[in-house]
PDB file of C-alpha atoms and ligand atoms in Angstrom:
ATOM      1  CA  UNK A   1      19.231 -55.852 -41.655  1.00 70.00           C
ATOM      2  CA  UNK A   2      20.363 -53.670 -39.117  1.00 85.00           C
ATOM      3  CA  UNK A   3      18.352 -51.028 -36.758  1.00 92.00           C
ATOM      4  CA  UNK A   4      14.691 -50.056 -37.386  1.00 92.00           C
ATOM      5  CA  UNK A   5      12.149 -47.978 -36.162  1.00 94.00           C
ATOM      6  CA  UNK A   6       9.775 -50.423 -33.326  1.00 96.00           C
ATOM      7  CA  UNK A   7       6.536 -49.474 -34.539  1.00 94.00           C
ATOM      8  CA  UNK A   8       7.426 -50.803 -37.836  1.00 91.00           C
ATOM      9  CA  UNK A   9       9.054 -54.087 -36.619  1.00 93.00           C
ATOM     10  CA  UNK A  10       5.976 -54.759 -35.029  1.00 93.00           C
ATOM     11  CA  UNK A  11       3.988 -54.046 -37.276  1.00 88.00           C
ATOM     12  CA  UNK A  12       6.408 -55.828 -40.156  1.00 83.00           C
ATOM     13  CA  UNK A  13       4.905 -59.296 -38.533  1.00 82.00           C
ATOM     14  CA  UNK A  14       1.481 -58.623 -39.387  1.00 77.00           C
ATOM     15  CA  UNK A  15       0.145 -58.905 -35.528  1.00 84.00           C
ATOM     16  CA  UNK A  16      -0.419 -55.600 -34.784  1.00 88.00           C
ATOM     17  CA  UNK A  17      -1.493 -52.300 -36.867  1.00 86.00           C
ATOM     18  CA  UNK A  18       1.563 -49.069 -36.593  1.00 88.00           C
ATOM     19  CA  UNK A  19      -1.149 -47.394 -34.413  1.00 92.00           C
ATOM     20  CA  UNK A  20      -1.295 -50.707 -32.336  1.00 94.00           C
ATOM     21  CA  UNK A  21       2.319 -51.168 -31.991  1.00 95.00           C
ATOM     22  CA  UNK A  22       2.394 -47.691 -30.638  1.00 95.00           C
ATOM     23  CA  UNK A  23       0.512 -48.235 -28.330  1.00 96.00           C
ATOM     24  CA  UNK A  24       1.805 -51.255 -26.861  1.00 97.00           C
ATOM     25  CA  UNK A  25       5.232 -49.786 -26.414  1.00 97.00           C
ATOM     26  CA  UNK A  26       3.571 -46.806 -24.638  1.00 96.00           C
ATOM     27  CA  UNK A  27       2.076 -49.328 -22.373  1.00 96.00           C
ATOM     28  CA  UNK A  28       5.479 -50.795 -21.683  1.00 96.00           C
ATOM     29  CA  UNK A  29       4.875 -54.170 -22.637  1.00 97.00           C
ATOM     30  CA  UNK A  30       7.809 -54.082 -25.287  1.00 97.00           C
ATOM     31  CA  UNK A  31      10.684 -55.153 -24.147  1.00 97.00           C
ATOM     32  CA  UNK A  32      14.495 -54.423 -25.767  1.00 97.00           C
ATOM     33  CA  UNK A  33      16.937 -56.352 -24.214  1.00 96.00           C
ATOM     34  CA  UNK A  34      15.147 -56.755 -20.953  1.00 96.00           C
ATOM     35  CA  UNK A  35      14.189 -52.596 -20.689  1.00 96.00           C
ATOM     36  CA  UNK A  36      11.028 -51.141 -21.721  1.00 96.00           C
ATOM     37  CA  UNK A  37      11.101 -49.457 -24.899  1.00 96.00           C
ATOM     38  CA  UNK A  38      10.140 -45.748 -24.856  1.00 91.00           C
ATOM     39  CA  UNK A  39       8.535 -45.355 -27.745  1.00 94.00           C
ATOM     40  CA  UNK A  40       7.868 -46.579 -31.470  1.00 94.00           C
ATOM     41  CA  UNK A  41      10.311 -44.562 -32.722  1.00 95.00           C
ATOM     42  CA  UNK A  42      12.962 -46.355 -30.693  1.00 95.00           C
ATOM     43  CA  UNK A  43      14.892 -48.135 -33.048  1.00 95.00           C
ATOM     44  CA  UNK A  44      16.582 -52.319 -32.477  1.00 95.00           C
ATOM     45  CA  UNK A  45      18.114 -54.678 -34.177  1.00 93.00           C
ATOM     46  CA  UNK A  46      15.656 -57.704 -34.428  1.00 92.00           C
ATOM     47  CA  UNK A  47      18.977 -59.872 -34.941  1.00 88.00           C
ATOM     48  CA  UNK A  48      21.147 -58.497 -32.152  1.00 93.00           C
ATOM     49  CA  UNK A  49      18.840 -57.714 -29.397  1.00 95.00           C
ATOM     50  CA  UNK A  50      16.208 -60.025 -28.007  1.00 96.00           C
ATOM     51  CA  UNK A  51      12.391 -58.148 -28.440  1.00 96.00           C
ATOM     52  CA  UNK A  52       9.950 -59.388 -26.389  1.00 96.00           C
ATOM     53  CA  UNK A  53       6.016 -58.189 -26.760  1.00 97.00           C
ATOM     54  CA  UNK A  54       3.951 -59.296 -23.008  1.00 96.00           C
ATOM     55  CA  UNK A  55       6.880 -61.447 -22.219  1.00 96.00           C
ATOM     56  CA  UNK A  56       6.582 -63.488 -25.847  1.00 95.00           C
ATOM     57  CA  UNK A  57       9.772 -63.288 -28.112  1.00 94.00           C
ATOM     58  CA  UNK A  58       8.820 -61.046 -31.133  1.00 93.00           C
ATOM     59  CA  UNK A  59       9.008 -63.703 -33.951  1.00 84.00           C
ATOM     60  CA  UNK A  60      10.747 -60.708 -36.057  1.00 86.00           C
ATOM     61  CA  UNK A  61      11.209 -62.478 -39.887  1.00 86.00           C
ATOM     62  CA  UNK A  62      12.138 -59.784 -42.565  1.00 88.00           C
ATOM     63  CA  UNK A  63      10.321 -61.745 -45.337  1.00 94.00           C
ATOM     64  CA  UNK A  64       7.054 -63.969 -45.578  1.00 94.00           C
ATOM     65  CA  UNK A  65       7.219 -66.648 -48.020  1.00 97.00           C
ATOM     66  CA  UNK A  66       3.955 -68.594 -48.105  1.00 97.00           C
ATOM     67  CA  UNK A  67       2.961 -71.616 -50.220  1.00 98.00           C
ATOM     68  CA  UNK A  68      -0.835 -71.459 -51.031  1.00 98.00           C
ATOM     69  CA  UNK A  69      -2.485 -74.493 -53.035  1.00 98.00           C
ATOM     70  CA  UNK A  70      -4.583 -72.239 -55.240  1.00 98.00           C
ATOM     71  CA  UNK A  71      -8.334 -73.780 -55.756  1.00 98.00           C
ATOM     72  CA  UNK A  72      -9.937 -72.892 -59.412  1.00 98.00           C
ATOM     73  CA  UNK A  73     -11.896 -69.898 -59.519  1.00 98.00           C
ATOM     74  CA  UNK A  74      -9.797 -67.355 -57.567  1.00 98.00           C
ATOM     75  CA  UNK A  75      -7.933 -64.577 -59.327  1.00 98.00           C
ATOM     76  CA  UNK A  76      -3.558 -64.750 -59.291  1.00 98.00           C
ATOM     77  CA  UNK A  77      -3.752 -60.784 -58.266  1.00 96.00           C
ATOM     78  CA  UNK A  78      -3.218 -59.414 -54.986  1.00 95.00           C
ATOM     79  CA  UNK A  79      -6.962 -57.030 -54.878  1.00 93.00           C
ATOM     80  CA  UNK A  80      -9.883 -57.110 -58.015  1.00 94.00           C
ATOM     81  CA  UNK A  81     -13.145 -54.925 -57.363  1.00 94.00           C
ATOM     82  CA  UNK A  82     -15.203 -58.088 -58.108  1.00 95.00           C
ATOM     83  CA  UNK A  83     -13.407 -60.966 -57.681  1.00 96.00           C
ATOM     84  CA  UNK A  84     -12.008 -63.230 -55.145  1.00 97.00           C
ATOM     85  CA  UNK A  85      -8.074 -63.055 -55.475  1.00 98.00           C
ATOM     86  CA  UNK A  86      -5.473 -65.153 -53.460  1.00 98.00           C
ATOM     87  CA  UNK A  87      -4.912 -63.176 -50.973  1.00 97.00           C
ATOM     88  CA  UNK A  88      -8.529 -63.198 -49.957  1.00 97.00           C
ATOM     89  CA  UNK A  89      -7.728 -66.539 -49.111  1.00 97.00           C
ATOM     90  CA  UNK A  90      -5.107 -65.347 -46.504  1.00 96.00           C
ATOM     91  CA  UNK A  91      -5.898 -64.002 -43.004  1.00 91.00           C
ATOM     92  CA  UNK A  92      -5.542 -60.280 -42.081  1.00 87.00           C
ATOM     93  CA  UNK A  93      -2.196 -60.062 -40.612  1.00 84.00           C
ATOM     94  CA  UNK A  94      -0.590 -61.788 -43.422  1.00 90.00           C
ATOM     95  CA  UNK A  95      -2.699 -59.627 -45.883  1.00 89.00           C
ATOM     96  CA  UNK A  96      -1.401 -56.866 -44.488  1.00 85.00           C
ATOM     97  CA  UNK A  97       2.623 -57.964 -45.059  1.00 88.00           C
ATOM     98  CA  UNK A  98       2.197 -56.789 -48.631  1.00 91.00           C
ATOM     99  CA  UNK A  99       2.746 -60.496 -50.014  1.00 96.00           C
ATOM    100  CA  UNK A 100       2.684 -60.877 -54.019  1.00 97.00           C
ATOM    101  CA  UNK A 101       2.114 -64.144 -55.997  1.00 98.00           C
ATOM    102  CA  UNK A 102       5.459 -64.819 -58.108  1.00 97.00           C
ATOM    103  CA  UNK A 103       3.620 -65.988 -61.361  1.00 95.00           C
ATOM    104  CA  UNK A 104       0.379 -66.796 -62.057  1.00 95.00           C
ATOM    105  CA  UNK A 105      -1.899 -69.249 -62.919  1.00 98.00           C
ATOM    106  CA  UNK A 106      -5.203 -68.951 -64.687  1.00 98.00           C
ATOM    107  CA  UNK A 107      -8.327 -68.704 -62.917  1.00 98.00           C
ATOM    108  CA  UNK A 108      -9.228 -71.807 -63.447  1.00 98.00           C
ATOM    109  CA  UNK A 109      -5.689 -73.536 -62.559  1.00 98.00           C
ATOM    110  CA  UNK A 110      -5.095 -75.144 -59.629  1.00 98.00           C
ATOM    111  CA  UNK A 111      -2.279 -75.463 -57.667  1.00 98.00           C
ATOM    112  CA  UNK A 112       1.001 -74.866 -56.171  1.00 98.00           C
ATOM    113  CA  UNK A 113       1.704 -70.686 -55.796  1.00 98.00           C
ATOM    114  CA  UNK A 114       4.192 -68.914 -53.733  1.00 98.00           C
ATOM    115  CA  UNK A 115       3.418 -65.551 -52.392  1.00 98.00           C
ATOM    116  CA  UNK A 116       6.139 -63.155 -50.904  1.00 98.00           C
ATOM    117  CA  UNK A 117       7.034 -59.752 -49.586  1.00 96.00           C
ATOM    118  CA  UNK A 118      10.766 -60.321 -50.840  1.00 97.00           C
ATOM    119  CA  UNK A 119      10.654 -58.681 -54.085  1.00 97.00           C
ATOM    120  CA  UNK A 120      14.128 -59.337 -55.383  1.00 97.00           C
ATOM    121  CA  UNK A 121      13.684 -63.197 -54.761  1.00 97.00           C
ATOM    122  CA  UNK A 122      10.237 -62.692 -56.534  1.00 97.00           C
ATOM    123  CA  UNK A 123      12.285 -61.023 -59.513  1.00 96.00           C
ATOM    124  CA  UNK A 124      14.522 -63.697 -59.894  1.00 95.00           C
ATOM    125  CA  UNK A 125      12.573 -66.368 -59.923  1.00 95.00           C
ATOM    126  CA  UNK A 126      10.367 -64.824 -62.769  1.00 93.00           C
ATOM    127  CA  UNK A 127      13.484 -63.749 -64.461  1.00 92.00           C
ATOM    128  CA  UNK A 128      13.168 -65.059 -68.370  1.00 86.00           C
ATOM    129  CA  UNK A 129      16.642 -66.178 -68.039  1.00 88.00           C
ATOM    130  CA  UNK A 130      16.228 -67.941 -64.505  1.00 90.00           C
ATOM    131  CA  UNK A 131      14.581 -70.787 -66.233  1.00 89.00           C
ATOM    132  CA  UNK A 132      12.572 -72.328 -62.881  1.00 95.00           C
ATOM    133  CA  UNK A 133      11.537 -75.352 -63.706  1.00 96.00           C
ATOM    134  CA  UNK A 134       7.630 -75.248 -63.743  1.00 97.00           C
ATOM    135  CA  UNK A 135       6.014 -78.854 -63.371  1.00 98.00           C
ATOM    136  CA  UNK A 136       1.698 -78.860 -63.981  1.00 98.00           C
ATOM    137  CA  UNK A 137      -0.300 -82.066 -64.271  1.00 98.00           C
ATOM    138  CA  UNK A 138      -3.054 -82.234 -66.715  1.00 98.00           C
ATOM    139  CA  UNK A 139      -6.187 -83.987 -67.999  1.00 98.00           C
ATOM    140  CA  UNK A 140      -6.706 -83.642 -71.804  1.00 98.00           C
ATOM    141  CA  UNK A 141      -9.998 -84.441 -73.918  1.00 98.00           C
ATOM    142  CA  UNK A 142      -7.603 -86.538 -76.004  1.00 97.00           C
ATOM    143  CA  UNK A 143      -4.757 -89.616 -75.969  1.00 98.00           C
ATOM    144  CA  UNK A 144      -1.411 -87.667 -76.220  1.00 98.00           C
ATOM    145  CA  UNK A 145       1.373 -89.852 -77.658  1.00 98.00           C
ATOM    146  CA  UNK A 146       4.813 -89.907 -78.508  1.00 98.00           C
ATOM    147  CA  UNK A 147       4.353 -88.079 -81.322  1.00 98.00           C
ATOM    148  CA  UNK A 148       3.539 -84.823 -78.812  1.00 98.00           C
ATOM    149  CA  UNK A 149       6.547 -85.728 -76.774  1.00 98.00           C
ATOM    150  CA  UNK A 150       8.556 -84.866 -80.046  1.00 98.00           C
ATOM    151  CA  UNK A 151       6.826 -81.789 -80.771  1.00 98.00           C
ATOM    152  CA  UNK A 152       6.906 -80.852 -77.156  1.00 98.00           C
ATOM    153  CA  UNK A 153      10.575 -82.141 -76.710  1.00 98.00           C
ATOM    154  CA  UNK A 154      11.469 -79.724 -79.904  1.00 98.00           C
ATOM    155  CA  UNK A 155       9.865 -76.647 -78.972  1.00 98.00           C
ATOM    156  CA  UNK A 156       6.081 -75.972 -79.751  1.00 97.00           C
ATOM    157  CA  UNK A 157       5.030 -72.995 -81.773  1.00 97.00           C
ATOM    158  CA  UNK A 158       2.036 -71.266 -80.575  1.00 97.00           C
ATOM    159  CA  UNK A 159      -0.560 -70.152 -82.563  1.00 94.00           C
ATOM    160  CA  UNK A 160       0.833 -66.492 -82.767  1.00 94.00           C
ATOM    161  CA  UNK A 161       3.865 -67.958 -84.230  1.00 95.00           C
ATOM    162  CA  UNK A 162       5.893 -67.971 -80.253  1.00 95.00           C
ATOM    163  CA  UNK A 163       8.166 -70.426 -80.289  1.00 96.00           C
ATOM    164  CA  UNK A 164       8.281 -72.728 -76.461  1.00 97.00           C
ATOM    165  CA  UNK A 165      11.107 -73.826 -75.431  1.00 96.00           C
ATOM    166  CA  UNK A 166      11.909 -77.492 -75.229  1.00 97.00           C
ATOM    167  CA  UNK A 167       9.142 -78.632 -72.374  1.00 98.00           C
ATOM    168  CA  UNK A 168       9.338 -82.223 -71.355  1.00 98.00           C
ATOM    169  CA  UNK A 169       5.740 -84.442 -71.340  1.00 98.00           C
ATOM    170  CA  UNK A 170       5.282 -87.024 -69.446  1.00 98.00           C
ATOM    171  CA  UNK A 171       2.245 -89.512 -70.269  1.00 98.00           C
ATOM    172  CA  UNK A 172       0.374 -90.709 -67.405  1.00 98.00           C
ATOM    173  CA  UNK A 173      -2.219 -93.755 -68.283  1.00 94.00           C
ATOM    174  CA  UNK A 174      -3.768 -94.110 -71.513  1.00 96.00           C
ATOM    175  CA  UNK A 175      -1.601 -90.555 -72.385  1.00 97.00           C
ATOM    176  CA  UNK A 176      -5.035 -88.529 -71.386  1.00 98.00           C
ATOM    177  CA  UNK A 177      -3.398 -87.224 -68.158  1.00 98.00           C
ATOM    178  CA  UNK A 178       0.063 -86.041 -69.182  1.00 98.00           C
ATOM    179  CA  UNK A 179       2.528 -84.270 -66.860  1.00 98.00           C
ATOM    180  CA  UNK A 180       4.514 -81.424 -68.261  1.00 98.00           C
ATOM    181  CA  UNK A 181       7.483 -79.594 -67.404  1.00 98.00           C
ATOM    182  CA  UNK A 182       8.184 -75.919 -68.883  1.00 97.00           C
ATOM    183  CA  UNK A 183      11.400 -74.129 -68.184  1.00 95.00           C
ATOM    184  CA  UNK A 184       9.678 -70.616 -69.311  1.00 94.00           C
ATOM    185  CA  UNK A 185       6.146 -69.172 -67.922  1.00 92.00           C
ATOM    186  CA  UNK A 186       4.271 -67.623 -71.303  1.00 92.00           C
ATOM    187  CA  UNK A 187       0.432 -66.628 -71.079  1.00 94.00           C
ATOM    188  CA  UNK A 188      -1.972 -69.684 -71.222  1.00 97.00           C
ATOM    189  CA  UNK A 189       1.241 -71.698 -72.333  1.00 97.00           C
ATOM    190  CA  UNK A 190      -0.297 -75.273 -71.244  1.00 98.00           C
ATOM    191  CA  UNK A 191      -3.635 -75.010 -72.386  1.00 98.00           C
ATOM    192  CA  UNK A 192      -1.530 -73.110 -75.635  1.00 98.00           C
ATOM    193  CA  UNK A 193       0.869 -75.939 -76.745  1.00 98.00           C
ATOM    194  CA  UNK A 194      -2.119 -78.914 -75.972  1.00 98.00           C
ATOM    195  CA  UNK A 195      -3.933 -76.330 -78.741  1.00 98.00           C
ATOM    196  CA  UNK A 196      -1.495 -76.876 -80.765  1.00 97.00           C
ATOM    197  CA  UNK A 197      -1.182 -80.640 -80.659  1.00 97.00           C
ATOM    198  CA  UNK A 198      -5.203 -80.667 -81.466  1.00 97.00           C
ATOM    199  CA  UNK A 199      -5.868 -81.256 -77.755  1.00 98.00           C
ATOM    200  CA  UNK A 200      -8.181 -79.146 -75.166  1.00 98.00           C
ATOM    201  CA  UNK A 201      -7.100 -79.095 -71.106  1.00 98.00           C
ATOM    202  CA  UNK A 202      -9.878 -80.296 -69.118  1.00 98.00           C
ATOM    203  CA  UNK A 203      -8.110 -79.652 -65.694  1.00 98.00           C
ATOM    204  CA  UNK A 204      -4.696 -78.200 -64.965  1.00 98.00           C
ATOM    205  CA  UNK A 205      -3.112 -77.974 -61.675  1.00 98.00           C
ATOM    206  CA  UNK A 206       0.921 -76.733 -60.700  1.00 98.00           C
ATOM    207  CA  UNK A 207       2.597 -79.462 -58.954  1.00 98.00           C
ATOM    208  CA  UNK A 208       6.370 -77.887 -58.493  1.00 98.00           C
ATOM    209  CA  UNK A 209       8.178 -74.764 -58.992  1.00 97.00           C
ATOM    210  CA  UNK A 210      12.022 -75.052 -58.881  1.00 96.00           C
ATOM    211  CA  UNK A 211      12.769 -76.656 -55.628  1.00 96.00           C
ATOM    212  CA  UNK A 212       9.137 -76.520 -54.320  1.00 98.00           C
ATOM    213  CA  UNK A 213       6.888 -79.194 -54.366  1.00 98.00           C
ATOM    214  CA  UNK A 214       3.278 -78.584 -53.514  1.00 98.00           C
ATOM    215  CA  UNK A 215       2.490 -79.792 -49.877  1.00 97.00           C
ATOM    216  CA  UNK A 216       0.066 -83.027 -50.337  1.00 97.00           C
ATOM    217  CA  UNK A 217      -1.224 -81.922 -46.954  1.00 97.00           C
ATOM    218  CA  UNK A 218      -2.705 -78.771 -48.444  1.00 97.00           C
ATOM    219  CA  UNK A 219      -6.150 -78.963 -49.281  1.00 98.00           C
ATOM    220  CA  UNK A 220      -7.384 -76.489 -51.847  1.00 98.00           C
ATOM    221  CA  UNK A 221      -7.099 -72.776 -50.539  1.00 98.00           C
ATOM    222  CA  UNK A 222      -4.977 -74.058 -48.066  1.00 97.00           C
ATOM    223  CA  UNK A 223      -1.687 -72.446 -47.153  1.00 97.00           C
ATOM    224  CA  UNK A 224       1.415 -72.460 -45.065  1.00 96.00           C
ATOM    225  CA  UNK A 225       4.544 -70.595 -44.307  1.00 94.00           C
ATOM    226  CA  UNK A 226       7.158 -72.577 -46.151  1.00 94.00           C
ATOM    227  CA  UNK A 227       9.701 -74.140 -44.003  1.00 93.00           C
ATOM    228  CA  UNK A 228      13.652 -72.784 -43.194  1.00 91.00           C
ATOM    229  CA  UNK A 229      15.427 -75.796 -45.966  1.00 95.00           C
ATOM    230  CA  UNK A 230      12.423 -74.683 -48.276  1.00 96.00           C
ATOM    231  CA  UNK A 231      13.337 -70.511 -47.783  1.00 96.00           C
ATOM    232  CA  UNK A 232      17.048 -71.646 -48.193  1.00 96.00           C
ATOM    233  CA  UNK A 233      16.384 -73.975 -51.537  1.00 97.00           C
ATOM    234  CA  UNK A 234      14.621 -71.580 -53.386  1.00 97.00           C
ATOM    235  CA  UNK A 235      16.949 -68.699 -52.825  1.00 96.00           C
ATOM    236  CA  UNK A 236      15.151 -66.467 -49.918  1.00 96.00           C
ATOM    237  CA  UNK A 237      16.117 -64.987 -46.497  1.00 92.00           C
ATOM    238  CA  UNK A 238      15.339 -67.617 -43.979  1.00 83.00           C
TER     239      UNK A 238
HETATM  240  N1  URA B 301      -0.340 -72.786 -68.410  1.00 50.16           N
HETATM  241  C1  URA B 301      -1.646 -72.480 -68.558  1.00 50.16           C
HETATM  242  O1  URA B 301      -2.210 -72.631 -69.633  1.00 50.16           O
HETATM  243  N2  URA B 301      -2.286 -71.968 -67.502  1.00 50.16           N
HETATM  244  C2  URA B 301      -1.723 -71.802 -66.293  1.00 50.16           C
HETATM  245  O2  URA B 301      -2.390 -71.367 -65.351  1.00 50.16           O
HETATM  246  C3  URA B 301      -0.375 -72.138 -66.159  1.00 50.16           C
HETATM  247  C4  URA B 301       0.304 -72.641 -67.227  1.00 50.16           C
END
């Protein structure tokens, strides 16, 4: 990434406010390379030189990547005057890292989300022609069968006359729980193409996104930074 300013490196991590990181290199307790940096405007490279903040290495990552399991009834939208989002479900230094859901899932969805400050990984991955593979599980108030595999298999038109691409369903059970796989993300699509096939979802929940699996150790509004091999699968700056 090369040299910037060490206010905003500091800051970049989410620890410390610009004002804060200010002052804690006019304190001296910022170290560049073993010397005492002078002042926030002193610029390093977070890759070539070793920063240390009260003898602690600085922990300098350009992006954030963070996989939240999203609990029903918590907006996919990073601030709403009246309702909770997802990012009130993060802490205030990670808040403040300017992290965006990629996608989003309905209010009531549950589920596996990734939120990130890296905006061009975030573009591809919604990309129409990136095609992530999207898996959700659901519970439907009816028995799906093979005949909805078919239909599903071939492409589902909506009731607005979109066409889906081919989506893969899985039948779980007695065919009430169903698993599906879309390689597009349209509005409502799930609860859209069981419509379509006479069916109502009952509970939805995002299980995988391209690479990324949803942590079974997550509870609902749980999070975590995902790992290096995870940052590296799905395409982002480790
Ligand atoms: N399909 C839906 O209907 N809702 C979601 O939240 C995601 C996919």
């Amino acid at each position: 990434m090369g040299k910037e300013r060490l206010d905003k490196l500091l800051a970049a991590t989410g620890r410390w406010s610009r004002r804060e990181a200010k002052e804690l290199i006019r304190q001296g307790r910022v170290l560049v390379d073993g010397a005492a940096a002078g002042s926030g405007e002193e610029k390093a490279d977070p890759a070539a030189s070793e920063i240390l903040v009260d003898g602690l290495p600085l922990g300098y990552r350009e992006y954030t990547y963070i996989m939240l399991h999203k609990p029903a009834g918590v907006l996919t939208a990073t601030e709403d005057r009246r309702q909770r989002t997802v990012l009130d479900l993060l802490p205030p230094e990670l808040r403040r890292r300017g992290l965006s859901p990629v996608g989003r899932l309905d209010r009531d969805t549950e589920g596996l989300l990734l939120l990130t400050n890296d905006g061009a990984l975030a573009h591809r991955l919604l990309a129409p022609r990136s095609h992530v593979d999207k898996v959700y599980y659901a519970r439907v108030d009816r028995v799906l069968g093979p005949a909805d595999q078919a239909a599903f298999a071939a492409g589902i038109t909506l009731e607005d006359g979109l066409v889906c691409m081919p989506a893969e369903l899985k039948l779980l059970g007695d065919g009430s729980e169903v698993l599906v796989t879309l390689h597009e993300g349209k509005f409502h699509q799930i609860k859209r193409m069981i419509a379509s096939r006479g069916g109502a979802v009952c509970y939805l929940k995002r299980i995988a996104m391209g690479p990324l699996a949803l942590d079974p150790a997550l509870d609902r509004g749980e999070y975590r930074a995902l790992t290096e091999e995870e940052v590296v699968k799905i395409g982002g700056k480790p």
